[in-house]
Amino acid sequence: MIPCFLCRCEDVLAAEVDHAIDLGWTTVEEIKRYTGLGTGPCQGKECLPLLAAHLAARDAAAACALAPFTQRPPAEPAPLAALAGTSEDPTR
Amino acid sequence: MTRLPYGSPTTPLPDEVDVAVVGGGIMGLATAYHLARTSYLRITVVEGAYLAAGASGRNGGGVRMQWSDPNNVRLMMESLRICRGLTQELGINLWFRRGGYLFLARTPAQADQLERNAAMHRELGADTRLLSPTAARAIVPELDVTGVVLASYNPHDAVVFPWPFLWGYAARATAMGVAIRTHTKVTRIEPETATYRLHLSDGTALRTDTVILAMGAYGHDLNRGLGIDLPNRPHRHEILSTAPLKPLFDPLVVDLSTGLYASQSLRGEVVAGVTLGAPDLDAPPEPIDTTSSLGFLERIGAALVRVFPRLGPVSVLRQWAGPYDFSPDGDPIVGPSPGHPKVIQMCGFTGHGFMMAPAVSRLVARFVAHGIGDPLLDRWSPGRFAGKPPARPREVMIIG
Ligand SMILES: Cc1cc2nc3c(=O)[nH]c(=O)nc-3n(C[C@H](O)[C@H](O)[C@H](O)COP(=O)(O)OP(=O)(O)OC[C@H]3O[C@@H](n4cnc5c(N)ncnc54)[C@H](O)[C@@H]3O)c2cc1C
């Protein structure tokens, strides 16, 4: 079988997601934590729909809650220097 | 029946157990593991969401023996000793990396504190060294030490990846017969003549002799239902990680003036947080807030680039937040509850419960399974807030 990547940033295979489900993880939040899926530079923009589709195709969607994991800022990677030097004095 | 190693929403629960642990964070899981290891008690862990949903899945993974209170230094020397062999004991890679902790002092008062700490640490056998700013730069060449007057460094302090601790403790506990039920909240604790009845969100109930409340900052509602009013208060603490970089610095660096802490993970990301306010300890507990703010990014951007100028162009990949569990006197709240000696509290660890858990869980398990006390448990007693608070020096090295 050709290995199928669900998360390219963190090299997570569909087979690894299946393994996580077999171990009892039932939600997208748990699968993310156990496999690392969605924790790379794209922050889930690419892999989250693939994971949802994979769970649905596996018929795991009933057991696995399909709610996406919490989306966090920044939407795009942002440099520290740009974030600094705005409204606050950190030395206060 | 073989149980799933990390618990599940369908783990069968017996009608009756000896010890019910509420909360599947590091405190609850590690304590269940030690109870199973050292007793024949029937044990269950009930977690309202998933393992690592609370502070234990959201923290910075800093593990250090550099504290101002000798009790905390001794406890953390023990915890670090346990961590050294814990990957083998739990059979899972904890990413335990001893790169040390480097504290930077910018004022005479901060420098005094580091000097007092180091003298006391050496008496206890902890290898803490005072360094000039130049010597600090020899350890972390990327540092801008402008304005730094003194540094303290302990090479045995460490950083870990928190999640596998939970999986390791959970899998070992499960293998020894602990039933871990996830996605099931304890909605009410009903006292019976000599036992407690835990009402669960799936409509079932569980009878237990002893309850361990390992709910971190989340315990107020269940406690109040029992007439227990504890003074710990939740406060949002934010943290971030950057894009991965080649190895840039070894120790976790703390700037005492801003409450900045920054470490580099084994994956190369810089993980950093900073002090941002404190809860009103006299007000009723606020609901737990784990949202992210721009104010945090601004503040930490400035604090981090000041210490590591070369990080300016480095991008923040992700920010998140979790609850600090502030205790009014800086000490955790651990042990039998006032009026309910069989309800054992494990909370109030502010921002350093993860590192203490490997040692604290052993103390609590020994107390619950065998009735063996410890001076630390006396000091941390939940009953200490009734009446006049005991006068004692306060831990001052709480960061973030
Ligand atoms: C951003 C951040 C950084 C930190 N950095 C560090 C650090 O570097 N080093 C360090 O040592 N510590 C650090 N800490 C502190 C550390 O994370 C905590 O002290 C520790 O994880 C507390 O563990 P716990 O098991 O007591 O609580 P938690 O991990 O919060 O676990 C409590 C559990 O109880 C569950 N629960 C709640 N209500 C119910 C209910 N009704 N029924 C069933 N279950 C319920 C929750 O879902 C949760 O899983 C940090 C904390 C934060 C937020």
Coordinates of C-alpha atoms and ligand atoms in Angstrom, one line a residue:
Chain A
M1 CA 0.0 0.0 0.0
I2 CA 1.3 3.5 -0.8
P3 CA 1.7 5.5 2.4
C4 CA -0.7 8.4 2.5
F5 CA 0.3 11.6 4.4
L6 CA -2.5 13.5 6.1
C7 CA -0.1 16.1 7.6
R8 CA 2.8 17.1 5.5
C9 CA 4.3 19.6 8.1
E10 CA 4.7 16.9 10.7
D11 CA 4.9 13.8 8.6
V12 CA 1.8 12.1 9.9
L13 CA 0.5 9.2 7.9
A14 CA -3.1 8.0 7.7
A15 CA -1.9 4.7 9.2
E16 CA -0.7 6.6 12.2
V17 CA -4.0 8.3 12.7
D18 CA -5.7 4.8 12.4
H19 CA -3.3 3.6 15.1
A20 CA -4.2 6.5 17.4
I21 CA -7.9 5.7 17.0
D22 CA -7.3 2.0 17.8
L23 CA -5.6 3.2 21.0
G24 CA -8.9 4.8 22.1
W25 CA -8.4 8.5 21.1
T26 CA -11.8 9.7 20.0
T27 CA -11.6 13.4 19.2
V28 CA -9.7 15.6 16.8
E29 CA -8.0 17.4 19.8
E30 CA -6.7 14.1 21.0
I31 CA -5.6 12.8 17.6
K32 CA -3.7 16.1 17.2
R33 CA -1.9 15.7 20.5
Y34 CA -1.1 12.1 20.1
T35 CA 0.2 12.2 16.5
G36 CA 1.4 15.9 16.2
L37 CA -1.0 16.4 13.2
G38 CA -1.7 20.1 12.7
T39 CA 1.1 21.4 14.9
G40 CA 3.5 22.5 12.1
P41 CA 3.8 25.7 10.1
C42 CA 0.3 25.4 8.4
Q43 CA -1.3 25.0 11.9
G44 CA -3.9 22.7 10.5
K45 CA -5.0 24.7 7.5
E46 CA -4.1 21.9 5.2
C47 CA -4.4 18.7 7.3
L48 CA -7.6 19.4 9.3
P49 CA -10.0 18.8 6.4
L50 CA -8.0 15.8 5.3
L51 CA -8.3 14.4 8.8
A52 CA -12.0 15.0 8.8
A53 CA -12.4 13.3 5.4
H54 CA -10.3 10.4 6.6
L55 CA -12.3 9.9 9.7
A56 CA -15.6 10.1 7.7
A57 CA -14.3 7.6 5.2
R58 CA -13.2 5.2 7.9
D59 CA -16.6 5.5 9.4
A60 CA -14.9 6.7 12.6
A61 CA -16.8 10.0 12.5
A62 CA -19.5 8.6 14.7
A63 CA -17.1 7.6 17.4
C64 CA -14.7 10.5 16.7
A65 CA -16.1 13.9 17.3
L66 CA -15.3 15.9 14.2
A67 CA -15.2 19.3 15.8
P68 CA -11.9 21.0 14.7
F69 CA -9.2 21.7 17.2
T70 CA -9.0 25.3 18.6
Q71 CA -7.7 27.7 16.0
R72 CA -5.1 30.0 17.5
P73 CA -3.4 33.2 16.3
P74 CA -1.3 34.2 14.5
A75 CA -3.1 33.2 11.3
E76 CA 0.2 33.4 9.4
P77 CA 3.6 33.2 11.1
A78 CA 4.5 36.7 12.4
P79 CA 8.0 37.9 13.3
L80 CA 8.7 38.7 17.0
A81 CA 10.3 42.1 16.2
A82 CA 7.1 43.2 14.3
L83 CA 5.0 42.2 17.3
A84 CA 7.3 44.0 19.8
G85 CA 7.7 47.7 19.9
T86 CA 4.0 48.6 19.7
S87 CA 1.9 49.7 22.6
E88 CA 3.5 48.4 25.7
D89 CA 6.8 48.9 27.6
P90 CA 7.9 45.4 28.7
T91 CA 10.2 46.8 31.4
R92 CA 7.4 48.4 33.4
Chain B
M1 CA -10.8 -7.6 29.4
T2 CA -7.8 -5.5 28.1
R3 CA -8.4 -1.8 28.7
L4 CA -7.3 0.9 26.3
P5 CA -4.0 2.3 27.5
Y6 CA -5.0 6.0 27.8
G7 CA -8.6 5.5 29.0
S8 CA -11.7 6.1 26.9
P9 CA -15.2 7.5 27.1
T10 CA -16.5 3.8 27.2
T11 CA -14.1 2.4 29.9
P12 CA -16.4 0.4 32.1
L13 CA -16.5 1.7 35.7
P14 CA -17.2 -0.5 38.7
D15 CA -20.1 0.6 41.0
E16 CA -17.7 1.0 43.9
V17 CA -14.0 1.8 44.2
D18 CA -11.6 2.6 47.1
V19 CA -10.2 5.7 45.5
A20 CA -11.8 7.9 42.8
V21 CA -9.4 10.5 41.3
V22 CA -11.2 13.4 39.7
G23 CA -9.1 15.0 36.9
G24 CA -6.8 13.4 34.3
G25 CA -4.0 15.9 34.4
I26 CA -0.5 15.1 35.6
M27 CA -1.5 15.2 39.3
G28 CA -4.4 12.8 39.0
L29 CA -2.6 10.3 36.6
A30 CA 0.7 10.3 38.5
T31 CA -1.1 9.8 41.8
A32 CA -3.2 7.0 40.4
Y33 CA -0.1 5.3 39.0
H34 CA 1.7 5.4 42.4
L35 CA -1.4 4.2 44.3
A36 CA -1.7 1.2 41.9
R37 CA 2.0 0.5 42.2
T38 CA 2.1 0.5 46.0
S39 CA -1.3 -0.9 47.0
Y40 CA -4.2 -3.2 46.2
L41 CA -6.7 -0.4 46.3
R42 CA -9.4 -0.3 43.5
I43 CA -8.8 3.0 41.7
T44 CA -10.5 4.9 39.0
V45 CA -9.7 8.2 37.3
V46 CA -12.6 10.3 35.9
E47 CA -11.6 13.0 33.4
G48 CA -14.2 15.5 32.1
A49 CA -12.5 16.1 28.7
Y50 CA -9.4 14.3 27.5
L51 CA -6.0 13.7 29.1
A52 CA -4.0 16.9 28.8
A53 CA -7.0 19.1 28.4
G54 CA -6.1 21.2 31.4
A55 CA -2.9 23.1 32.4
S56 CA -0.9 19.8 32.1
G57 CA -1.4 19.9 28.3
R58 CA -0.7 23.6 28.0
N59 CA 2.5 24.3 30.0
G60 CA 6.1 25.2 29.2
G61 CA 7.6 22.0 30.6
G62 CA 10.2 23.7 32.8
V63 CA 11.6 21.6 35.6
R64 CA 14.0 23.3 38.0
M65 CA 15.5 23.1 41.5
Q66 CA 16.2 26.9 41.8
W67 CA 13.6 28.1 44.3
S68 CA 13.8 30.5 47.3
D69 CA 12.1 28.2 49.8
P70 CA 14.3 25.2 50.9
N71 CA 11.3 22.9 51.0
N72 CA 10.7 23.5 47.3
V73 CA 14.4 23.1 46.5
R74 CA 14.5 19.7 48.3
L75 CA 11.2 18.6 46.6
M76 CA 12.5 19.6 43.2
M77 CA 15.8 17.9 43.7
E78 CA 13.8 14.8 44.3
S79 CA 11.5 15.4 41.3
L80 CA 14.5 15.9 39.0
R81 CA 16.1 12.7 40.3
I82 CA 12.9 10.9 39.5
C83 CA 12.7 12.5 36.0
R84 CA 16.2 11.1 35.2
G85 CA 14.8 7.5 35.2
L86 CA 11.2 8.2 34.3
T87 CA 11.5 7.6 30.6
Q88 CA 12.6 4.0 31.5
E89 CA 10.1 3.7 34.3
L90 CA 7.1 4.8 32.2
G91 CA 8.4 3.3 28.9
I92 CA 7.8 6.5 26.9
N93 CA 10.1 9.2 25.6
L94 CA 9.6 12.3 27.8
W95 CA 12.1 14.4 25.9
F96 CA 13.8 15.2 29.2
R97 CA 16.6 17.6 28.4
R98 CA 19.0 18.9 31.1
G99 CA 20.2 22.2 29.6
G100 CA 20.0 24.0 33.0
Y101 CA 18.1 27.2 34.0
L102 CA 19.7 30.6 33.8
F103 CA 18.1 33.5 35.8
L104 CA 19.0 37.1 34.9
A105 CA 18.9 39.8 37.6
R106 CA 18.8 43.5 36.6
T107 CA 18.3 45.1 40.0
P108 CA 20.3 44.9 43.3
A109 CA 17.2 43.4 45.0
Q110 CA 17.0 40.6 42.4
A111 CA 20.8 40.0 42.6
D112 CA 20.5 39.7 46.5
Q113 CA 17.8 37.1 46.0
L114 CA 19.9 35.1 43.6
E115 CA 22.8 35.3 46.1
R116 CA 20.7 34.1 49.0
N117 CA 19.2 31.3 46.9
A118 CA 22.6 30.1 45.7
A119 CA 24.0 30.0 49.3
M120 CA 21.0 28.0 50.5
H121 CA 21.0 25.7 47.4
R122 CA 24.7 24.8 48.0
E123 CA 23.9 23.9 51.7
L124 CA 21.2 21.5 50.4
G125 CA 23.6 20.0 47.8
A126 CA 22.1 21.8 44.8
D127 CA 24.7 22.8 42.3
T128 CA 23.6 26.4 41.7
R129 CA 26.3 28.9 40.5
L130 CA 26.4 32.7 40.5
L131 CA 27.7 34.1 37.2
S132 CA 28.8 37.5 36.0
P133 CA 27.0 38.8 32.9
T134 CA 30.1 37.9 30.9
A135 CA 30.1 34.3 32.3
A136 CA 26.4 34.0 31.5
R137 CA 27.2 35.0 27.9
A138 CA 29.8 32.2 27.8
I139 CA 27.0 29.8 28.4
V140 CA 24.4 31.5 26.1
P141 CA 26.4 33.5 23.5
E142 CA 23.1 34.8 22.0
L143 CA 22.3 36.8 25.2
D144 CA 22.3 40.6 25.3
V145 CA 23.4 41.1 28.9
T146 CA 23.1 44.9 28.8
G147 CA 21.6 45.9 32.2
V148 CA 22.1 42.5 33.7
V149 CA 24.0 42.7 37.0
L150 CA 24.1 39.0 38.0
A151 CA 22.9 35.6 36.8
S152 CA 22.4 32.2 38.5
Y153 CA 22.8 28.9 36.7
N154 CA 22.1 25.4 37.6
P155 CA 23.1 22.8 35.0
H156 CA 20.8 20.1 36.4
D157 CA 17.6 22.0 35.7
A158 CA 15.7 20.8 32.7
V159 CA 12.9 21.1 30.1
V160 CA 10.5 18.3 29.1
F161 CA 7.7 17.7 26.6
P162 CA 4.6 17.5 28.9
W163 CA 2.2 15.3 26.9
P164 CA 4.1 12.0 27.0
F165 CA 4.2 12.2 30.9
L166 CA 0.4 11.9 30.9
W167 CA 0.4 9.1 28.4
G168 CA 3.1 7.3 30.3
Y169 CA 1.5 7.5 33.7
A170 CA -1.9 6.7 32.2
A171 CA -0.7 3.6 30.3
R172 CA 1.2 2.2 33.3
A173 CA -1.7 2.9 35.6
T174 CA -4.1 1.2 33.2
A175 CA -1.8 -1.9 32.9
M176 CA -2.0 -2.2 36.7
G177 CA -5.8 -2.2 36.7
V178 CA -6.7 1.5 37.1
A179 CA -9.9 2.3 35.1
I180 CA -9.5 5.7 33.3
R181 CA -12.7 7.2 32.0
T182 CA -12.5 10.2 29.7
H183 CA -15.1 12.7 28.4
T184 CA -17.1 12.2 31.5
K185 CA -17.5 15.0 34.1
V186 CA -18.1 14.5 37.8
T187 CA -21.1 16.8 38.2
R188 CA -21.7 16.4 42.0
I189 CA -20.1 14.7 45.0
E190 CA -22.7 13.5 47.5
P191 CA -21.5 12.6 51.0
E192 CA -23.0 9.4 52.3
T193 CA -22.5 7.9 55.8
A194 CA -19.0 6.7 55.4
T195 CA -18.5 7.0 51.6
Y196 CA -19.0 9.5 48.7
R197 CA -21.2 9.1 45.7
L198 CA -19.8 10.7 42.5
H199 CA -22.5 11.7 40.1
L200 CA -21.3 11.5 36.5
S201 CA -22.3 13.4 33.4
D202 CA -23.4 10.2 31.7
G203 CA -26.1 9.8 34.3
T204 CA -24.4 7.0 36.3
A205 CA -22.9 7.2 39.7
L206 CA -19.9 5.7 41.5
R207 CA -19.4 5.0 45.2
T208 CA -16.0 5.6 46.7
D209 CA -14.3 5.6 50.0
T210 CA -11.7 8.3 49.2
V211 CA -11.9 11.1 46.6
I212 CA -8.8 12.8 45.2
L213 CA -9.6 16.2 43.7
A214 CA -6.9 16.7 41.1
M215 CA -8.7 19.3 39.1
G216 CA -6.1 22.0 39.2
A217 CA -7.8 25.4 38.7
Y218 CA -11.1 23.8 37.9
G219 CA -12.2 22.5 41.3
H220 CA -14.3 25.3 42.8
D221 CA -17.8 24.1 41.9
L222 CA -17.4 20.5 43.2
N223 CA -15.7 21.8 46.3
R224 CA -18.4 24.3 47.0
G225 CA -21.0 21.5 46.7
L226 CA -19.2 19.9 49.7
G227 CA -19.1 23.2 51.6
I228 CA -15.3 23.5 51.0
D229 CA -14.2 27.0 50.1
L230 CA -10.6 27.2 48.9
P231 CA -8.8 30.4 48.1
N232 CA -6.9 29.4 44.9
R233 CA -7.9 31.4 41.9
P234 CA -7.5 30.7 38.1
H235 CA -5.6 33.1 35.9
R236 CA -5.0 32.9 32.2
H237 CA -1.4 32.3 31.4
E238 CA -0.3 32.7 27.7
I239 CA 2.6 31.0 26.0
L240 CA 3.9 30.7 22.4
S241 CA 6.2 28.7 20.2
T242 CA 8.2 29.9 17.2
A243 CA 9.3 28.3 14.0
P244 CA 12.0 25.7 14.6
L245 CA 15.6 26.9 14.6
K246 CA 18.9 25.1 14.8
P247 CA 20.2 24.7 18.4
L248 CA 20.7 28.2 19.6
F249 CA 20.7 28.0 23.5
D250 CA 20.8 25.3 26.0
P251 CA 19.4 26.6 29.3
L252 CA 15.9 27.9 29.9
V253 CA 16.5 31.6 30.4
V254 CA 14.4 33.7 32.9
D255 CA 14.5 37.5 33.0
L256 CA 13.4 38.4 36.5
S257 CA 12.5 41.9 35.5
T258 CA 9.7 41.0 33.1
G259 CA 8.9 37.4 34.2
L260 CA 10.0 36.2 30.7
Y261 CA 11.0 32.6 30.4
A262 CA 12.3 31.0 27.1
S263 CA 13.6 27.6 26.3
Q264 CA 14.4 25.8 23.1
S265 CA 12.7 22.5 22.6
L266 CA 14.4 19.4 21.1
R267 CA 12.4 20.2 17.9
G268 CA 14.1 23.6 17.8
E269 CA 11.1 25.8 18.6
V270 CA 11.6 28.6 21.1
V271 CA 8.8 28.2 23.7
A272 CA 8.3 31.3 25.8
G273 CA 5.9 33.0 28.3
V274 CA 5.9 36.2 30.3
T275 CA 4.2 37.6 33.4
L276 CA 0.9 39.4 32.5
G277 CA -1.1 40.4 35.5
A278 CA -2.4 38.3 38.4
P279 CA -5.9 37.3 39.6
D280 CA -7.8 39.2 42.3
L281 CA -7.5 36.8 45.1
D282 CA -10.2 38.4 47.2
A283 CA -12.8 38.1 44.4
P284 CA -14.9 35.0 43.6
P285 CA -13.1 32.7 41.1
E286 CA -13.6 33.8 37.5
P287 CA -14.5 31.3 34.8
I288 CA -11.4 29.8 33.1
D289 CA -10.3 31.8 30.1
T290 CA -8.0 30.1 27.6
T291 CA -8.3 32.6 24.7
S292 CA -5.3 34.3 23.1
S293 CA -4.4 38.0 23.2
L294 CA -2.4 40.4 21.0
G295 CA -1.3 42.2 24.2
F296 CA 0.6 39.1 25.1
L297 CA 2.4 38.9 21.7
E298 CA 3.4 42.6 22.0
R299 CA 4.7 42.2 25.5
I300 CA 6.6 39.0 24.9
G301 CA 7.9 40.1 21.6
A302 CA 9.7 43.1 23.3
A303 CA 10.8 41.1 26.3
L304 CA 12.2 38.3 24.2
V305 CA 14.0 40.4 21.6
R306 CA 15.6 42.4 24.4
V307 CA 17.3 39.3 25.8
F308 CA 17.8 37.5 22.4
P309 CA 18.2 40.3 19.8
R310 CA 18.7 37.7 17.0
L311 CA 15.2 36.3 17.5
G312 CA 13.7 39.5 16.1
P313 CA 13.1 38.1 12.6
V314 CA 12.0 34.7 13.9
S315 CA 8.3 34.0 13.5
V316 CA 5.7 33.1 16.1
L317 CA 4.0 30.0 14.8
R318 CA 1.4 29.6 17.5
Q319 CA 0.2 31.0 20.8
W320 CA -2.1 29.4 23.3
A321 CA -3.2 29.7 26.9
G322 CA -4.0 27.7 30.0
P323 CA -5.0 28.3 33.6
Y324 CA -2.4 29.2 36.3
D325 CA -3.9 28.1 39.6
F326 CA -2.8 30.9 42.0
S327 CA -2.5 30.2 45.7
P328 CA -2.6 33.2 48.0
D329 CA 0.5 32.3 50.0
G330 CA 2.5 30.8 47.1
D331 CA 2.2 27.3 48.5
P332 CA 0.1 24.5 46.9
I333 CA -3.0 23.2 48.6
V334 CA -2.6 19.5 49.1
G335 CA -4.1 17.0 51.6
P336 CA -7.3 16.2 53.5
S337 CA -10.0 18.9 53.3
P338 CA -11.4 20.7 56.3
G339 CA -14.5 18.8 57.4
H340 CA -13.9 16.0 54.8
P341 CA -10.8 14.1 55.7
K342 CA -11.4 11.6 52.9
V343 CA -11.6 14.3 50.2
I344 CA -7.9 14.9 49.3
Q345 CA -7.1 18.2 47.5
M346 CA -4.3 18.6 45.0
C347 CA -4.4 22.1 43.7
G348 CA -3.0 25.6 44.0
F349 CA 0.2 24.8 42.2
T350 CA 0.2 28.3 40.5
G351 CA 2.6 27.9 37.5
H352 CA 4.8 25.0 38.6
G353 CA 2.7 22.0 39.3
F354 CA 4.0 20.0 36.4
M355 CA 7.5 19.8 37.6
M356 CA 6.4 19.0 41.2
A357 CA 4.0 16.2 40.2
P358 CA 6.6 13.4 39.9
A359 CA 7.5 13.9 43.6
V360 CA 4.2 15.2 45.0
S361 CA 2.2 12.3 43.5
R362 CA 4.4 9.8 45.5
L363 CA 3.8 11.7 48.7
V364 CA 0.0 11.8 48.2
A365 CA -0.2 8.1 47.2
R366 CA 1.8 7.1 50.3
F367 CA -0.5 9.2 52.5
V368 CA -3.7 7.8 50.9
A369 CA -2.7 4.2 50.7
H370 CA -0.7 3.8 53.9
G371 CA -1.5 6.9 56.0
I372 CA 2.2 8.0 56.0
G373 CA 2.4 11.8 56.4
D374 CA 5.1 14.2 55.4
P375 CA 6.2 17.7 56.7
L376 CA 5.5 19.1 53.3
L377 CA 1.9 17.9 53.4
D378 CA 1.5 19.5 56.8
R379 CA 2.8 22.8 55.4
W380 CA 0.5 22.5 52.4
S381 CA -2.6 21.5 54.3
P382 CA -5.9 22.9 52.9
G383 CA -6.9 23.6 56.5
R384 CA -4.3 26.3 56.9
F385 CA -6.5 29.1 55.6
A386 CA -9.0 28.7 58.4
G387 CA -8.3 31.4 61.1
K388 CA -5.0 33.3 61.1
P389 CA -2.6 32.3 58.3
P390 CA 0.7 30.9 59.5
A391 CA 3.5 33.5 59.3
R392 CA 6.3 32.1 57.1
P393 CA 8.6 33.2 54.3
R394 CA 6.9 33.1 51.0
E395 CA 8.3 31.5 47.9
V396 CA 9.4 34.4 45.7
M397 CA 10.8 32.6 42.6
I398 CA 7.3 32.0 41.0
I399 CA 7.7 33.0 37.3
G400 CA 5.1 34.0 34.7
Ligands
LIG1 C1 0.9 28.3 30.0 C2 1.4 27.6 31.2 C3 2.7 27.3 31.4 C4 3.1 26.6 32.5 N1 4.5 26.3 32.7 C5 4.9 25.4 33.6 C6 6.2 25.0 33.7 O1 7.1 25.4 32.9 N2 6.6 24.1 34.6 C7 5.7 23.6 35.5 O2 6.0 22.8 36.4 N3 4.4 24.0 35.5 C8 4.0 24.9 34.6 N4 2.6 25.3 34.5 C9 1.7 24.8 35.6 C10 1.3 23.4 35.3 O3 0.9 23.2 34.0 C11 0.2 23.0 36.3 O4 0.6 23.3 37.6 C12 -0.1 21.5 36.3 O5 -0.2 21.0 35.0 C13 -1.4 21.2 37.1 O6 -1.7 19.9 36.9 P1 -3.1 19.3 37.4 O7 -3.1 17.9 37.1 O8 -3.2 19.7 38.9 O9 -4.3 20.2 36.7 P2 -4.8 20.1 35.1 O10 -3.8 19.6 34.2 O11 -5.4 21.4 34.9 O12 -5.9 18.9 35.2 C14 -7.2 19.1 35.7 C15 -8.1 18.2 35.0 O13 -9.4 18.1 35.6 C16 -10.3 18.0 34.6 N5 -11.6 18.4 35.2 C17 -12.1 19.6 35.5 N6 -13.3 19.6 36.0 C18 -13.7 18.3 36.0 C19 -14.9 17.6 36.4 N7 -15.9 18.2 36.9 N8 -14.9 16.2 36.3 C20 -13.8 15.5 35.8 N9 -12.7 16.1 35.4 C21 -12.6 17.5 35.5 C22 -9.9 19.0 33.5 O14 -10.5 18.6 32.3 C23 -8.4 18.7 33.6 O15 -7.9 17.8 32.6 C24 2.2 26.1 33.5 C25 0.8 26.4 33.3 C26 0.4 27.1 32.2 C27 -1.1 27.3 32.0

